[in-house]
Amino acid sequence: MNMGISILVVGGAILLMLYLLRRQKKSSRSEYGPAGVSEFRTDLPLDACMDRLRAPAQTDIFQYECRRETDGSFRLHLTLHRPTQQPLDTVYSLRLDAGRQTVVTLIFLHEAFAYQEPVFPPEMLDEFLRQKLDAVRTH
């Protein structure tokens, strides 16, 4: 009888921990800022934004890949190579919304080593989008 109660208590504790971890992960993606959703605006039209993202330049802060997913969204994979160290990678979901100004929305997905927070400071991401799309952060 005591063994059965112990198994139920341990199982309940494991389920509670899994629930709390999922909830924490979900809330970090819904927060504004570097760990969640970042929004930028640019005066460039949508097509010009896509053209610029398709053409990496030597002066870009990051090496990157922007590819279309099967669901129509885009995946932006940023890589920073550092001498004598392992490269750093960050993956974002990218959305572009046309309007008077094009809205660029980045949703942080993960780091290459499964970190739940981006290792790049937000200023680097701001500078990259300023160089690439003449975009400024709004959120």
Tab-separated table of C-alpha atoms in Angstrom:
chain	number	residue	atom	x	y	z
A	1	MET	CA	0.000	0.000	0.000
A	2	ASN	CA	2.808	2.460	0.922
A	3	MET	CA	4.574	1.633	-2.348
A	4	GLY	CA	1.447	2.495	-4.351
A	5	ILE	CA	1.037	5.842	-2.590
A	6	SER	CA	4.734	6.647	-3.153
A	7	ILE	CA	4.411	5.894	-6.879
A	8	LEU	CA	1.328	8.132	-7.142
A	9	VAL	CA	3.073	10.990	-5.301
A	10	VAL	CA	6.215	10.746	-7.481
A	11	GLY	CA	4.112	10.496	-10.651
A	12	GLY	CA	2.064	13.521	-9.600
A	13	ALA	CA	5.251	15.517	-8.897
A	14	ILE	CA	6.650	14.634	-12.337
A	15	LEU	CA	3.427	15.663	-14.062
A	16	LEU	CA	3.363	18.941	-12.130
A	17	MET	CA	6.972	19.710	-13.146
A	18	LEU	CA	6.230	18.960	-16.817
A	19	TYR	CA	3.164	21.207	-16.710
A	20	LEU	CA	5.134	24.067	-15.144
A	21	LEU	CA	7.979	23.727	-17.676
A	22	ARG	CA	5.565	23.834	-20.628
A	23	ARG	CA	3.781	26.824	-19.170
A	24	GLN	CA	7.077	28.659	-18.634
A	25	LYS	CA	8.202	27.938	-22.214
A	26	LYS	CA	4.866	29.134	-23.630
A	27	SER	CA	4.932	32.362	-21.615
A	28	SER	CA	8.515	33.181	-22.661
A	29	ARG	CA	7.461	33.086	-26.325
A	30	SER	CA	4.558	35.438	-25.714
A	31	GLU	CA	6.692	38.081	-23.992
A	32	TYR	CA	7.962	41.062	-25.913
A	33	GLY	CA	11.664	41.459	-26.258
A	34	PRO	CA	14.577	39.237	-27.088
A	35	ALA	CA	13.113	36.054	-25.605
A	36	GLY	CA	9.752	36.297	-27.333
A	37	VAL	CA	8.284	38.456	-30.053
A	38	SER	CA	10.161	41.405	-31.535
A	39	GLU	CA	8.492	43.816	-33.934
A	40	PHE	CA	10.220	46.154	-36.367
A	41	ARG	CA	8.900	48.607	-38.970
A	42	THR	CA	10.413	49.728	-42.245
A	43	ASP	CA	9.375	52.041	-45.076
A	44	LEU	CA	10.510	49.454	-47.652
A	45	PRO	CA	7.740	47.629	-49.513
A	46	LEU	CA	7.277	43.925	-48.836
A	47	ASP	CA	8.918	42.816	-52.109
A	48	ALA	CA	12.019	44.935	-51.435
A	49	CYS	CA	12.315	43.368	-47.976
A	50	MET	CA	12.195	39.889	-49.497
A	51	ASP	CA	14.760	40.838	-52.149
A	52	ARG	CA	17.155	42.154	-49.511
A	53	LEU	CA	16.735	39.071	-47.340
A	54	ARG	CA	17.497	36.832	-50.345
A	55	ALA	CA	20.822	38.614	-50.959
A	56	PRO	CA	23.344	38.191	-48.129
A	57	ALA	CA	26.139	40.776	-48.152
A	58	GLN	CA	29.713	40.677	-46.872
A	59	THR	CA	28.917	43.573	-44.503
A	60	ASP	CA	26.088	41.725	-42.712
A	61	ILE	CA	26.667	41.193	-38.982
A	62	PHE	CA	25.429	37.600	-39.242
A	63	GLN	CA	25.637	34.914	-41.827
A	64	TYR	CA	22.049	33.879	-42.300
A	65	GLU	CA	19.576	31.763	-44.162
A	66	CYS	CA	15.978	32.836	-44.735
A	67	ARG	CA	13.838	30.057	-46.146
A	68	ARG	CA	10.151	29.524	-46.709
A	69	GLU	CA	8.528	26.757	-44.702
A	70	THR	CA	5.814	24.450	-46.033
A	71	ASP	CA	3.138	26.397	-44.101
A	72	GLY	CA	4.098	29.655	-45.881
A	73	SER	CA	6.009	31.201	-42.984
A	74	PHE	CA	9.711	31.985	-43.089
A	75	ARG	CA	12.506	30.651	-40.916
A	76	LEU	CA	15.423	33.016	-40.256
A	77	HIS	CA	18.571	31.207	-39.104
A	78	LEU	CA	21.283	33.607	-37.904
A	79	THR	CA	24.874	32.436	-37.404
A	80	LEU	CA	27.799	34.327	-35.945
A	81	HIS	CA	31.241	32.791	-36.472
A	82	ARG	CA	33.768	33.725	-33.829
A	83	PRO	CA	37.481	32.998	-34.186
A	84	THR	CA	38.693	30.114	-31.986
A	85	GLN	CA	35.169	29.499	-30.690
A	86	GLN	CA	32.172	27.502	-31.820
A	87	PRO	CA	29.687	29.425	-33.990
A	88	LEU	CA	26.544	30.798	-32.352
A	89	ASP	CA	23.172	30.118	-33.972
A	90	THR	CA	19.708	31.510	-33.371
A	91	VAL	CA	16.495	30.555	-35.157
A	92	TYR	CA	13.502	32.881	-35.541
A	93	SER	CA	10.161	32.608	-37.251
A	94	LEU	CA	9.841	35.630	-39.560
A	95	ARG	CA	6.617	37.300	-40.632
A	96	LEU	CA	6.292	40.297	-42.964
A	97	ASP	CA	3.033	42.266	-43.079
A	98	ALA	CA	2.485	44.846	-45.789
A	99	GLY	CA	0.841	48.196	-45.113
A	100	ARG	CA	1.811	51.839	-45.046
A	101	GLN	CA	4.955	50.498	-43.416
A	102	THR	CA	6.080	46.892	-43.622
A	103	VAL	CA	5.920	45.222	-40.213
A	104	VAL	CA	8.673	42.680	-39.572
A	105	THR	CA	7.841	40.285	-36.731
A	106	LEU	CA	10.445	37.903	-35.339
A	107	ILE	CA	9.437	35.128	-32.966
A	108	PHE	CA	12.331	33.495	-31.144
A	109	LEU	CA	12.280	29.715	-31.566
A	110	HIS	CA	15.548	28.343	-30.210
A	111	GLU	CA	19.297	28.464	-30.074
A	112	ALA	CA	21.427	25.785	-31.706
A	113	PHE	CA	22.269	24.276	-28.322
A	114	ALA	CA	18.613	24.302	-27.190
A	115	TYR	CA	18.980	27.395	-25.011
A	116	GLN	CA	15.609	28.961	-24.284
A	117	GLU	CA	17.025	32.495	-24.479
A	118	PRO	CA	18.904	34.052	-27.404
A	119	VAL	CA	22.635	34.413	-26.850
A	120	PHE	CA	22.874	37.470	-29.119
A	121	PRO	CA	22.144	40.797	-27.419
A	122	PRO	CA	19.058	42.599	-28.793
A	123	GLU	CA	21.293	45.425	-30.043
A	124	MET	CA	22.911	43.033	-32.554
A	125	LEU	CA	19.527	41.998	-33.913
A	126	ASP	CA	18.488	45.675	-34.103
A	127	GLU	CA	21.668	46.527	-36.020
A	128	PHE	CA	21.209	43.601	-38.413
A	129	LEU	CA	17.644	44.621	-39.309
A	130	ARG	CA	18.646	48.288	-39.535
A	131	GLN	CA	21.400	47.385	-42.027
A	132	LYS	CA	19.362	44.857	-43.974
A	133	LEU	CA	15.878	46.397	-44.083
A	134	ASP	CA	16.255	49.938	-42.684
A	135	ALA	CA	13.931	48.706	-39.920
A	136	VAL	CA	13.587	50.071	-36.391
A	137	ARG	CA	12.283	48.189	-33.351
A	138	THR	CA	8.787	49.080	-32.158
A	139	HIS	CA	8.390	46.244	-29.579
